[in-house]
Short mmCIF file of C-alpha atoms and ligand atoms in Angstrom, two decimals:
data_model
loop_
_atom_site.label_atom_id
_atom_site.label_comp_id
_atom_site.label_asym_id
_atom_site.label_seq_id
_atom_site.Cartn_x
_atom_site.Cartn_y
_atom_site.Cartn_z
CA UNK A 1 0.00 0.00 0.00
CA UNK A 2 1.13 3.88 0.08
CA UNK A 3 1.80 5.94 3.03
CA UNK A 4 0.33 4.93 6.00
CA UNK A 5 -1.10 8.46 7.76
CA UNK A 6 -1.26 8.89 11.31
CA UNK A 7 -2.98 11.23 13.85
CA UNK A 8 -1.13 12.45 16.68
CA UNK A 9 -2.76 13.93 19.60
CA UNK A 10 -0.91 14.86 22.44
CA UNK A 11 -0.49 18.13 24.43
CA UNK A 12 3.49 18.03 24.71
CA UNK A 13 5.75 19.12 22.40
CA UNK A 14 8.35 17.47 23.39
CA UNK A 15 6.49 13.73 23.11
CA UNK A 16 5.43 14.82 19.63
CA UNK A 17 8.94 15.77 18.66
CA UNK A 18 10.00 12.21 19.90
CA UNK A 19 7.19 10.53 18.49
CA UNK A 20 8.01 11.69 14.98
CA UNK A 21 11.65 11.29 15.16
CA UNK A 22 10.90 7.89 16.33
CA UNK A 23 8.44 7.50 13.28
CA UNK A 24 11.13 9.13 10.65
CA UNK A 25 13.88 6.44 11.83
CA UNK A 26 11.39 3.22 11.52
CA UNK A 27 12.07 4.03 7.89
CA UNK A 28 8.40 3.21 7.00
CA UNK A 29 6.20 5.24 4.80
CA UNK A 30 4.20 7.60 7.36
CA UNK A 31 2.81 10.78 6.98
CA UNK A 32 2.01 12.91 9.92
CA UNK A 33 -0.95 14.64 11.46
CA UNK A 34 -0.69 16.45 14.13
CA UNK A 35 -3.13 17.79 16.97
CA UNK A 36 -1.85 19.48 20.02
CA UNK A 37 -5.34 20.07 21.99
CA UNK A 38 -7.77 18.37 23.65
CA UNK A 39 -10.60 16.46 20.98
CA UNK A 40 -13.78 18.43 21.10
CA UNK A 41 -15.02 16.51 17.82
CA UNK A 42 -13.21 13.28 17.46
CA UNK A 43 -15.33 12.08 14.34
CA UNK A 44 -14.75 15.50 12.53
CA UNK A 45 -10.78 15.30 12.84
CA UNK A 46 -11.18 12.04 11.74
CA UNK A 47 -13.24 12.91 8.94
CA UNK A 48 -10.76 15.84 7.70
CA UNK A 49 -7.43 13.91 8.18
CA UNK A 50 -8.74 10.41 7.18
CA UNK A 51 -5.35 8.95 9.21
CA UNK A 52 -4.94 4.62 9.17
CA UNK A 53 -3.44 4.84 12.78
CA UNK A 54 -4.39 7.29 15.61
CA UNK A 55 -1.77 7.67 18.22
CA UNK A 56 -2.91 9.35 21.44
CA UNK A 57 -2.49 10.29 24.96
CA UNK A 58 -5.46 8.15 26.52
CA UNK A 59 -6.29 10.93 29.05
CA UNK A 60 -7.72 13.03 26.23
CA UNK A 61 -10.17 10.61 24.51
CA UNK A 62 -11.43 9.50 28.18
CA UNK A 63 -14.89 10.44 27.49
CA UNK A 64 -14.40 10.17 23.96
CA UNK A 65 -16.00 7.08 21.75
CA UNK A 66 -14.51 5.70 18.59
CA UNK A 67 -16.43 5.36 15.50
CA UNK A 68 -15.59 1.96 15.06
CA UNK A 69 -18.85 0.59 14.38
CA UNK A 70 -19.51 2.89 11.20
CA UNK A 71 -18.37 0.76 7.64
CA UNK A 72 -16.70 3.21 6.09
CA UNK A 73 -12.51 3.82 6.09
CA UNK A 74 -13.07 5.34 9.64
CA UNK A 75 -13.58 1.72 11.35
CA UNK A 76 -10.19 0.61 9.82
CA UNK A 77 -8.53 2.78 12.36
CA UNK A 78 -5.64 1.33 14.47
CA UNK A 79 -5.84 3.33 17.98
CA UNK A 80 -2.60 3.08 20.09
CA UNK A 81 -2.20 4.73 22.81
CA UNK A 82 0.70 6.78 24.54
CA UNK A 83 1.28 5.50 28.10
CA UNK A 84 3.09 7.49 30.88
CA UNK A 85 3.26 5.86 33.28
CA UNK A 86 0.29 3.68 34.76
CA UNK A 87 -3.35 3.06 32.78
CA UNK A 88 -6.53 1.98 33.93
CA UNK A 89 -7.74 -1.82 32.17
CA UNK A 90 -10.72 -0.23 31.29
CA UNK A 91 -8.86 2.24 29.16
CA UNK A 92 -6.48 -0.15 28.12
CA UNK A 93 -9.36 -2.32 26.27
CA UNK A 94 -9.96 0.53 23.60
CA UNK A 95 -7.29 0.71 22.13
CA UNK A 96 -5.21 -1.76 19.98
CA UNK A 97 -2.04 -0.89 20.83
CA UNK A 98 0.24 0.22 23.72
CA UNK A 99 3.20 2.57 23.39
CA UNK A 100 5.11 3.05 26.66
CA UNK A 101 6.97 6.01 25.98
CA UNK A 102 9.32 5.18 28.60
CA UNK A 103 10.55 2.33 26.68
CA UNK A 104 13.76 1.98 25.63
CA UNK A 105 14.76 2.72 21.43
CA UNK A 106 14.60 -1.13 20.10
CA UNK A 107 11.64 -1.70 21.61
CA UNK A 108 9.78 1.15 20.37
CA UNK A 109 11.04 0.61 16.82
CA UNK A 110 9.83 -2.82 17.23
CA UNK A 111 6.65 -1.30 18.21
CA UNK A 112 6.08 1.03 15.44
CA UNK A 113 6.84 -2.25 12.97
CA UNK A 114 4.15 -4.07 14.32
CA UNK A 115 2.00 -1.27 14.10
CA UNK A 116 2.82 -0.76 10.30
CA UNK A 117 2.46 -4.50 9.39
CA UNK A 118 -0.52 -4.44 10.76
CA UNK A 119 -2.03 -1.53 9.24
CA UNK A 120 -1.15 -2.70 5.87
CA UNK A 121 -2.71 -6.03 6.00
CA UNK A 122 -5.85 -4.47 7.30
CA UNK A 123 -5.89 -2.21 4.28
CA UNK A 124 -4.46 -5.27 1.83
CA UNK A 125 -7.62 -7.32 2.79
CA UNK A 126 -10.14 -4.19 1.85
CA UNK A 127 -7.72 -2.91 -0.94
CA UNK A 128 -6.65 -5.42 -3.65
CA UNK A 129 -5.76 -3.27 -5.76
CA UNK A 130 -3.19 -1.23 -3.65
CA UNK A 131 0.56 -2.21 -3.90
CA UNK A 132 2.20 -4.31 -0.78
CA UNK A 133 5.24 -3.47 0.35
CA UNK A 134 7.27 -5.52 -1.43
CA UNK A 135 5.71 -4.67 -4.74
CA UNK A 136 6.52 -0.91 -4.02
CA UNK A 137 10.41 -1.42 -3.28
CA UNK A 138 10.64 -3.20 -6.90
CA UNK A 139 8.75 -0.29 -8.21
CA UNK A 140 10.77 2.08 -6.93
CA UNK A 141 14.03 0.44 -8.43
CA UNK A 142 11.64 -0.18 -11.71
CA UNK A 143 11.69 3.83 -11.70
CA UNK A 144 14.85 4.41 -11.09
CA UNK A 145 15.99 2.51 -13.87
CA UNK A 146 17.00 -1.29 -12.33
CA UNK A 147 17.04 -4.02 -14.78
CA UNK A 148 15.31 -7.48 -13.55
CA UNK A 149 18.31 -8.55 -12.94
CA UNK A 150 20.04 -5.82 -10.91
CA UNK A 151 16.73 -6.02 -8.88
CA UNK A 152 16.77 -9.50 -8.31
CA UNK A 153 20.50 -9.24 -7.00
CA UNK A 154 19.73 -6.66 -4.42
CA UNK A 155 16.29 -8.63 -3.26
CA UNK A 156 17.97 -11.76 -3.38
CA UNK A 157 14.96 -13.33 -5.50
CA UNK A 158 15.39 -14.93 -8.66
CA UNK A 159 14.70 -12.32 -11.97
CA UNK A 160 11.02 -14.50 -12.37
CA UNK A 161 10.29 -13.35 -9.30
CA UNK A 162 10.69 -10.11 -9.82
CA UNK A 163 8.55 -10.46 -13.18
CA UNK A 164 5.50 -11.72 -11.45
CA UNK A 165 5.77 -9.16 -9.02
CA UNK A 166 6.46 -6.62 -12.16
CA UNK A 167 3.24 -8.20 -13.86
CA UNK A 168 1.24 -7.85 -10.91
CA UNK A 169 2.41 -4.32 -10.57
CA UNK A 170 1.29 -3.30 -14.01
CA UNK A 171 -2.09 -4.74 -13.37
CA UNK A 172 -3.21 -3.68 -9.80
CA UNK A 173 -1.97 0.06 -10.90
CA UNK A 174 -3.20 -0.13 -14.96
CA UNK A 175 0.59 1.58 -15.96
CA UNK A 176 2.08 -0.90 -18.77
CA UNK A 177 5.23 1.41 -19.27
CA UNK A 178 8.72 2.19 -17.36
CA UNK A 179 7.97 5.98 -18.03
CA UNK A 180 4.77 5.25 -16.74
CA UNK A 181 5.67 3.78 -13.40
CA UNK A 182 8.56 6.47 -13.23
CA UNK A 183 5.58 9.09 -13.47
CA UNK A 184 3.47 7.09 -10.42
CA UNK A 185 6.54 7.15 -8.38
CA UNK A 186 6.79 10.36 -8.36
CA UNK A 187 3.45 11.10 -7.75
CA UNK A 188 3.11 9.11 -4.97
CA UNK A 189 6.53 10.21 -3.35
CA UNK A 190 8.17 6.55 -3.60
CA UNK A 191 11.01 8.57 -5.34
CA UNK A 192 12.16 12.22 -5.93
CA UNK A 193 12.38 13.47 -9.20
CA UNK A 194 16.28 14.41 -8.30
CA UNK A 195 16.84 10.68 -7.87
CA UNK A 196 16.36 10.05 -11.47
CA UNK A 197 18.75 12.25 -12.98
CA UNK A 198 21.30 10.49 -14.74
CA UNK A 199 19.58 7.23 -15.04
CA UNK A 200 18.04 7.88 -18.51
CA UNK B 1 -22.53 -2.82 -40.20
CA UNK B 2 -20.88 -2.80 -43.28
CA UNK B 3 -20.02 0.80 -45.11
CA UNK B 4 -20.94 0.39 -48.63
CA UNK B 5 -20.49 2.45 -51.38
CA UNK B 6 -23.83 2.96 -52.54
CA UNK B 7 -24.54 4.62 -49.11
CA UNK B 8 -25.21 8.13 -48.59
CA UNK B 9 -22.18 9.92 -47.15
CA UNK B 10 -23.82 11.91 -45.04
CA UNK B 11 -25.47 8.38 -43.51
CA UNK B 12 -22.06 7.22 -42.80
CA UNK B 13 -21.46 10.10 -40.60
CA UNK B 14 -24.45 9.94 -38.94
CA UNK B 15 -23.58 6.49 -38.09
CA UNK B 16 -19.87 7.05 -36.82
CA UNK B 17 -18.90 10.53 -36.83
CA UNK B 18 -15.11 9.39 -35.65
CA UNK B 19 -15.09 8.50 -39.46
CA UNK B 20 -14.67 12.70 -39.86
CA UNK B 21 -10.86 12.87 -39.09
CA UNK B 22 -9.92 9.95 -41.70
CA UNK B 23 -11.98 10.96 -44.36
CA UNK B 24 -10.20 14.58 -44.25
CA UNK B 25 -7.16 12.66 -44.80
CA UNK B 26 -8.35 11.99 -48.36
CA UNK B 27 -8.89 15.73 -49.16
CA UNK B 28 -12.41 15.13 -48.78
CA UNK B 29 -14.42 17.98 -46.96
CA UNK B 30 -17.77 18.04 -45.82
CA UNK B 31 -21.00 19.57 -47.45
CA UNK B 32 -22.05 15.86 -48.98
CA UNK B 33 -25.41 16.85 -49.93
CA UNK B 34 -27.15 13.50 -51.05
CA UNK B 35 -24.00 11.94 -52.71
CA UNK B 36 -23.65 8.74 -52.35
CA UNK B 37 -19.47 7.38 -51.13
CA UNK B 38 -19.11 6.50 -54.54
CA UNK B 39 -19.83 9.75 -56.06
CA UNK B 40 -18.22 11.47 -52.95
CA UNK B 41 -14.87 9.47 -53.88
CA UNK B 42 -15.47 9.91 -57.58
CA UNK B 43 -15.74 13.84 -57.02
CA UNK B 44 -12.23 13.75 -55.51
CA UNK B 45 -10.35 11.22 -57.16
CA UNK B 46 -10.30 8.96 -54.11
CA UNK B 47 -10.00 4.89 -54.97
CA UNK B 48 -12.97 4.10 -53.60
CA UNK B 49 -12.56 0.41 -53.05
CA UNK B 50 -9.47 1.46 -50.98
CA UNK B 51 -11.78 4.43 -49.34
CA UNK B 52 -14.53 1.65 -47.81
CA UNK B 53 -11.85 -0.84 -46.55
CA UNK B 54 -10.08 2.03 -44.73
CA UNK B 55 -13.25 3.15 -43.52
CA UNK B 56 -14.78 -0.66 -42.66
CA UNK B 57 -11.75 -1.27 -40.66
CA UNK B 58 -12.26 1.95 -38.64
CA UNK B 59 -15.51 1.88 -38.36
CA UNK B 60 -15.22 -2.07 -37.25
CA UNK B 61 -11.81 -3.58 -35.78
CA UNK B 62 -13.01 -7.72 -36.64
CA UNK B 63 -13.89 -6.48 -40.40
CA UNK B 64 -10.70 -8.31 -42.44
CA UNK B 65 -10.65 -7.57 -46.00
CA UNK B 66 -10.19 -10.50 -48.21
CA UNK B 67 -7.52 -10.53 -50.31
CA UNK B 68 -9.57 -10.32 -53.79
CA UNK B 69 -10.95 -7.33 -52.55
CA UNK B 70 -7.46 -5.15 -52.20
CA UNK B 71 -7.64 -4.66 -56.00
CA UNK B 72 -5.92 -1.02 -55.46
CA UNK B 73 -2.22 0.38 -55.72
CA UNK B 74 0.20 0.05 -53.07
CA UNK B 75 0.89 3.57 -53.39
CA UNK B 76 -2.44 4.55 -52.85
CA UNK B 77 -2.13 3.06 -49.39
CA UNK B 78 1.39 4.60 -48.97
CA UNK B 79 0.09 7.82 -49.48
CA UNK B 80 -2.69 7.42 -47.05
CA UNK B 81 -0.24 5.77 -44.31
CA UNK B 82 1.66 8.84 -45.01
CA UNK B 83 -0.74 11.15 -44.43
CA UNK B 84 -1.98 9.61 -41.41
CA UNK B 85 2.05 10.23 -40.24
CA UNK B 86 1.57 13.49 -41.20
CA UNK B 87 -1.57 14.59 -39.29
CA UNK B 88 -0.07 12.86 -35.88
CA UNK B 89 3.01 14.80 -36.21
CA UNK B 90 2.21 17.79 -37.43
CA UNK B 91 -1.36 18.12 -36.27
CA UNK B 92 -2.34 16.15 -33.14
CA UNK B 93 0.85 15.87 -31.29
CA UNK B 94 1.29 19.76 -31.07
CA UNK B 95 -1.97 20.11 -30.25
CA UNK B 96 -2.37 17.80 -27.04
CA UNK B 97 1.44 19.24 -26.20
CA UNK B 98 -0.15 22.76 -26.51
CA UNK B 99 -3.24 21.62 -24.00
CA UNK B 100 -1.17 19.77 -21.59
CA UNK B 101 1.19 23.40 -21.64
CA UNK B 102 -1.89 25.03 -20.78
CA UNK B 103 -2.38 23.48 -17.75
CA UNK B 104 0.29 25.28 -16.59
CA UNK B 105 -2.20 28.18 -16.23
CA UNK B 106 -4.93 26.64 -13.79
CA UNK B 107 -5.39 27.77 -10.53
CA UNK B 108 -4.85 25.32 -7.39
CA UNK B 109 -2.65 22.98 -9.76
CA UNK B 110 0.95 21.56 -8.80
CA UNK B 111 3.30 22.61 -10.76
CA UNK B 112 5.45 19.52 -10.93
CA UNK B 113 2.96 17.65 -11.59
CA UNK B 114 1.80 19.31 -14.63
CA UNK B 115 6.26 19.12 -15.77
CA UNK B 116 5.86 15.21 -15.49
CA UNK B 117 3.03 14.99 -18.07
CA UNK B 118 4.88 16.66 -20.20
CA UNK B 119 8.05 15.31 -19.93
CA UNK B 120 6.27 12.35 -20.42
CA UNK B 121 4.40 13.14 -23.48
CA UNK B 122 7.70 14.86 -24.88
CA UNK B 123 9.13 10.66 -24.36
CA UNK B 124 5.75 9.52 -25.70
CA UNK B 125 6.60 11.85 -28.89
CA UNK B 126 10.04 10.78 -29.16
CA UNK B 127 8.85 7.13 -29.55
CA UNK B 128 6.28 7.95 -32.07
CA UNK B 129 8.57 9.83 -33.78
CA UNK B 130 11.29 7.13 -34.02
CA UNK B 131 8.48 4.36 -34.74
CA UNK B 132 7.27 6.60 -37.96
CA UNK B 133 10.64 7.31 -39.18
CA UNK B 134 11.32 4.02 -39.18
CA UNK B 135 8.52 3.12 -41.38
CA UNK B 136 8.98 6.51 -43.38
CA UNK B 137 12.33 5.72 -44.17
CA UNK B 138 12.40 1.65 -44.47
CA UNK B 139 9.24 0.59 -45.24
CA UNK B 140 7.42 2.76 -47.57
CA UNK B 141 10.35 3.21 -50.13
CA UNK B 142 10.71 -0.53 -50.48
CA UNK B 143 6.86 -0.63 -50.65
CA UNK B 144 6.99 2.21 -53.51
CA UNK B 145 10.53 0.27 -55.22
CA UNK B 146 8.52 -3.11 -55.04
CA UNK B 147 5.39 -1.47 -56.98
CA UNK B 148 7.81 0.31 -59.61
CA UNK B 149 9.58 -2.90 -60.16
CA UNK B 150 6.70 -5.18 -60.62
CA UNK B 151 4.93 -1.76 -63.08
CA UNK B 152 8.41 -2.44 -65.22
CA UNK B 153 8.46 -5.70 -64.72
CA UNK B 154 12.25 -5.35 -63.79
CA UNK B 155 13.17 -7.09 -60.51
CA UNK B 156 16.26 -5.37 -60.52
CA UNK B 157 15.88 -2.74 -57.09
CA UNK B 158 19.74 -2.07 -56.29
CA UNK B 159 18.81 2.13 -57.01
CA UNK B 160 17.04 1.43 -53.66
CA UNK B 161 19.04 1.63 -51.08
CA UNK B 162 17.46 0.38 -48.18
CA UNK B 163 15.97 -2.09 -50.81
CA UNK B 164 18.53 -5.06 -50.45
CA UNK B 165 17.83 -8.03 -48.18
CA UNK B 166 15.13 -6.23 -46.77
CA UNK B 167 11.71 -8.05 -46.63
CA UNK B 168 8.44 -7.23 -45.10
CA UNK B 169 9.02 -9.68 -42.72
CA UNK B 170 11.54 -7.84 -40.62
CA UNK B 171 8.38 -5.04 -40.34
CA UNK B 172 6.29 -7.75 -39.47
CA UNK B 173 8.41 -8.76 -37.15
CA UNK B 174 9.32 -6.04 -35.00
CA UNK B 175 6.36 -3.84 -35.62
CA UNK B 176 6.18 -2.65 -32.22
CA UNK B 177 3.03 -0.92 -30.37
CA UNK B 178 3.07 2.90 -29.62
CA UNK B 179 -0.15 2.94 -27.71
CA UNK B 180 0.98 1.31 -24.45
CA UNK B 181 2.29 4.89 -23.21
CA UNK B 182 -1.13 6.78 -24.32
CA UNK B 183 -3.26 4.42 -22.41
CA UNK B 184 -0.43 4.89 -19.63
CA UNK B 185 -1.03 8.58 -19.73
CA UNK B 186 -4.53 8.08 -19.92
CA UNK B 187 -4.85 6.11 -16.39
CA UNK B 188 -2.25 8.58 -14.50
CA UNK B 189 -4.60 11.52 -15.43
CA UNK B 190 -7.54 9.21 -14.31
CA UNK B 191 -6.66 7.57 -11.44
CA UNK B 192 -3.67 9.20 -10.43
CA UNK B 193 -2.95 12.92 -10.57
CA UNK B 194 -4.26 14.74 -8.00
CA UNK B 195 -7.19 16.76 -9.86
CA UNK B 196 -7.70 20.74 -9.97
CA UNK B 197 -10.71 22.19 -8.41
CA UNK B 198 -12.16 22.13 -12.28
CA UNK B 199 -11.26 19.25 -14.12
CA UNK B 200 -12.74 20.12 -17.75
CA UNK B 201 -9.21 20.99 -19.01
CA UNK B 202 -8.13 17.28 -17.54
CA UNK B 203 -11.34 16.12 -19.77
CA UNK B 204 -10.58 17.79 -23.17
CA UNK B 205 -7.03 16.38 -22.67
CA UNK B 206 -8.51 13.14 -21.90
CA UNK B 207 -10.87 13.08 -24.72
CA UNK B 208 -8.14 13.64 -27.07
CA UNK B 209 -5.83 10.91 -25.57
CA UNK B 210 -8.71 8.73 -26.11
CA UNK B 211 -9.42 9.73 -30.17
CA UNK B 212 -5.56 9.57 -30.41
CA UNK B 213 -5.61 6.06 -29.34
CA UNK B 214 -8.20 4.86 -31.06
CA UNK B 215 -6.66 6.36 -34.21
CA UNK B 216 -3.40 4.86 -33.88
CA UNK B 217 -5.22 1.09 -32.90
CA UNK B 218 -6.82 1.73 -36.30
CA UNK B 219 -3.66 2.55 -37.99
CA UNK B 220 -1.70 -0.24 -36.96
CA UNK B 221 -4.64 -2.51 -37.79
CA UNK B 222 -4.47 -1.66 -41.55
CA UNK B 223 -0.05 -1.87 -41.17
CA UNK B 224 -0.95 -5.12 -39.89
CA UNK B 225 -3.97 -6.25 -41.71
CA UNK B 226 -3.52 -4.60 -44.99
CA UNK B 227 0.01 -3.25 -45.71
CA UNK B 228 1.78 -6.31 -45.08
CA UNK B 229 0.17 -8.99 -46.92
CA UNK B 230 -0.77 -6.52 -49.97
CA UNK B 231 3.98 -6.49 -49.45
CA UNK B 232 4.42 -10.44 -49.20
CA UNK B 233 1.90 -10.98 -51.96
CA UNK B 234 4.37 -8.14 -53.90
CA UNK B 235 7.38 -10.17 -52.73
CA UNK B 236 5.72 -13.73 -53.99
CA UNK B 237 5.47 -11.98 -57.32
CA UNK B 238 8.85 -10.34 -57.64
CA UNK B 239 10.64 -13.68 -56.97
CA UNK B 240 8.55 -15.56 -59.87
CA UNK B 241 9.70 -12.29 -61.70
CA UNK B 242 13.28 -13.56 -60.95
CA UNK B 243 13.33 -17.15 -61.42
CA UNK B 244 11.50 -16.13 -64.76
CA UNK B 245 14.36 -14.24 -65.78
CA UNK B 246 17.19 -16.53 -64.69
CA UNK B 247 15.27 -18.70 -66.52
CA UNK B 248 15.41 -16.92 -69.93
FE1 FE2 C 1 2.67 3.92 -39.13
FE1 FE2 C 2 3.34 1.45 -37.21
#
C-alpha cells in the first residue's frame, strides 16, 4: 500500500517531537498529522485527516467514543495509545495498541513495525488493488531505472520473481510502461524526481 | 454494419462521426449533400474500393478484407499511411502538447505535476517519432521500389538503397506498439494525478488521448492487416519475376 497516515494527539511538544523522530527512523512510509489540543469533535478530525493509525495520549479521549462501528474507512482505524506511566484496564481495552513512551529505542522501533504491518494487511484485505510493500520497493528500483536482474540481485529473489511481481504491478496500478511507473513514483513520493537524474 | 459504397455519405457520418478525421485525410471535406461514397470518392479522385476498406476497418476492428478485394495500388495506401504520419506529427501531437502546456495556467494545480506529463508526453513523442521514421524511411520506399519494379516488370531494385535483403518480414516482425504509453497517460490523469478544483481541461485532454488512441489502434490494424500482406503478396510476385528471368 502507500503511506500509511497517522494522527497524533498529544499536548506536549516534546512527546510529539519524539514521536516523529521515532516515526522518521522506523524508515516506514508515514505521513504525519498532528493535533496538540484536547478532541472536542473526534469524528470530525477524523473525517478531515482520514489517518490509518491514531496515536494518542489516553487521558484526552477518556470520554471520547470511537467510531468503530460505522463501515466506512473510519472503522479501519488502528488506535494506540501513549502511556506514561500507569493506565486503567478499562482504558487499556480501547485501544489496539500500547506505546510506553518510557521504553527503551529497540523496543519502540519494534513497536512502530508491528504497528505498520498491521495496518497494511488491514488495508491489503479491503484494498486489492493497492501495492504491498514488497511490490513498491521493486517499483521504486523499476523507476529508477534497475534491470530485472540488478533487482533481483539486491532482493535476493530470482529475476522471475521479480517479473510476477512486475506483472502484478502493471495490473493492480493499470501503468504498462517504465515511463509510466517512473511518473506514479513520483506522484506518490516513492522517489524524488532528483533521484532520477542520470539514469536515462 | 458494413459501409458500402452505394450509401449516402452523409449516412455514414451519422452512423460514426469518428469516421470525420480519416476521411479529411483523403482531401475530402464536408457539405455531402445526397452523394452517395461512390460519387463522394469519384468527385475527388479517391480509390474508392481502398476508401470503404479504410473506412470498414475503422468503423469495425473484426472487419478483415479478403484478399480479392485489395484490388488497389500500393501507393495509394502509402500515401494514405503517409498522411496519417503526417496529421499525428504535425497536427495532433502539437496540439495535445499545446493543452497539456496550458495546464500550466490553472489555478490550485501543482506545478510539478503538470512538468511530469509533459516530460512524459515529450518521451511519448520521441517514440512515435522514431516508430514513424522508421517506417517513413524503411518501409514505404521498399513498398513504392517493389510497386515500380513489378509496373516495369524489372526485378532489378539495387537504385534502392534500403531495398537489399530487406523483406516485409523484418516489419512484421518487430512492428512494435506505440499505444501502451497513451493508455499509460490516460490512467495517470484518471486515477492518479491529484485533480484541480475544475477538471474540464483534464477532460478535453482526456478526450483527445482517447481519439488519439483509437486512431493509432486503427492505424496499426491496416499496417498489420492490410500493408503487409498486400507487401508479401508483392514479394511472392517479384521472386517468380526472378526465377522467370534466370530462366530466360
Ligand atoms: Fe505507421
Ligand atoms: Fe506502425
Amino acid at each position: 500500500m502507500g503511506r500509511i497516515t497517522i494522527l497524533l494527539i498529544e499536548p506536549s511538544f516534546l512527546i510529539r517531537e519524539g514521536i516523529k523522530t521515532l516515526i522518521s527512523q522506523s524508515g516506514k512510509p508515514f505521513n504525519m498529522e498532528e493535533s496538540e489540543t484536547t478532541i472536542v469533535n473526534l469524528s470530525k478530525l477524523l473525517q478531515k485527516t482520514k489517518p490509518h493509525i491514531v496515536m494518542a495520549n489516553p487521558v484526552l479521549l477518556t470520554d471520547i467514543s470511537f467510531p468503530r462501528e460505522t463501515n466506512d474507512d473510519l472503522s479501519q482505524i488502528q488506535y494506540v495509545a501513549l502511556i506514561h506511566g500507569q493506565i486503567e484496564p478499562k482504558v487499556q481495552g480501547r485501544f489496539n495498541f500500547m506505546l510506553p513512551l518510557n521504553a527503551d529505542k529497540p523496543t519502540l522501533i519494534k513497536k512502530i513495525e508491528e504497528i505498520y504491518e498491521a495496518c497494511s494487511i488491514k488495508n491489503q484485505e479491503k484494498e486489492s488493488a493497492t501495492l504491498s510493500e514488497r511490490e513498491s520497493t521493486i517499483l521504486k528500483y523499476v523507476a529508477l531505472g534497475l534491470t530485472n536482474n540488478d533487482i533481483a540481485e539486491r532482493l535476493f529473489i530470482s529475476s522471475h520473481t521479480v517479473m510476477t511481481h512486475r506483472k502484478n504491478i502493471t495490473r493492480k496500478l493499470g501503468i504498462k510502461t517504465i515511463s509510466g511507473l517512473t511518473v506514479y513514483a513520483i506522484l506518490n513520493k516513492l522517489i524524488k524526481v532528483e533521484e532520477l537524474q542520470g539514469t536515462q | 454494419m458494413l459501409i458500402t459504397g452505394d450509401m449516402k455519405m452523409a449516412d455514414v457520418i451519422h452512423l460514426n462521426h469518428h469516421l470525420l478525421h480519416m476521411i479529411n485525410r483523403f482531401g475530402i471535406q464536408l457539405g455531402f449533400g445526397d452523394r452517395t461514397v461512390n460519387e463522394v470518392c469519384q468527385h475527388y479522385d479517391v480509390h474508392a474500393d481502398f476508401f470503404l476498406q479504410l473506412v470498414n476497418t475503422f468503423h469495425d476492428p473484426s472487419y478483415f478484407p479478403l484478399n480479392e478485394l485489395q484490388n488497389f495500388p500500393p501507393g495509394v495506401l502509402v500515401d494514405y499511411l503517409h498522411k496519417t504520419h503526417q496529421f499525428y506529427l504535425e497536427v495532433k501531437i502539437p496540439e495535445i502538447e499545446e493543452l497539456i502546456a496550458q495546464l500550466e495556467t490553472l489555478s490550485g494545480i501543482d506545478i510539478d505535476h503538470i512538468k511530469l506529463l509533459e516530460d512524459f508526453f515529450r518521451q511519448y513523442k520521441q517514440e512515435l517519432t522514431s516508430h514513424i521514421n522508421k517506417e517513413e524511411q524503411r518501409v514505404y520506399p521498399y513498398v513504392k521500389a517493389l510497386e515500380n519494379a513489378l509496373f516495369t516488370q524489372n526485378p532489378d531494385m539495387s537504385n534502392c538503397d534500403n531495398c537489399r535483403e530487406y523483406s516485409i518480414q523484418q516489419y512484421e516482425d518487430d512492428h512494435d506498439d506505440v499505444e501502451s504509453k497513451l493508455f499509460d497517460l490516460k490512467n495517470i490523469i484518471i486515477k492518479y494525478m491529484p485533480a484541480p478544483k475544475d477538471s474540464r481541461m483534464f477532460n478535453i485532454i482526456l478526450h483527445e488521448l482517447f481519439e488519439l488512441e483509437k486512431d493509432l489502434n486503427n492505424h496499426g490494424h491496416i499496417e498489420d492487416l492490410i500493408l503487409v500482406p498486400m507487401v508479401e503478396r508483392m514479394e511472392k510476385e517479384i521472386n517468380q519475376l526472378r526465377a522467370g528471368n534466370t530462366v530466360m
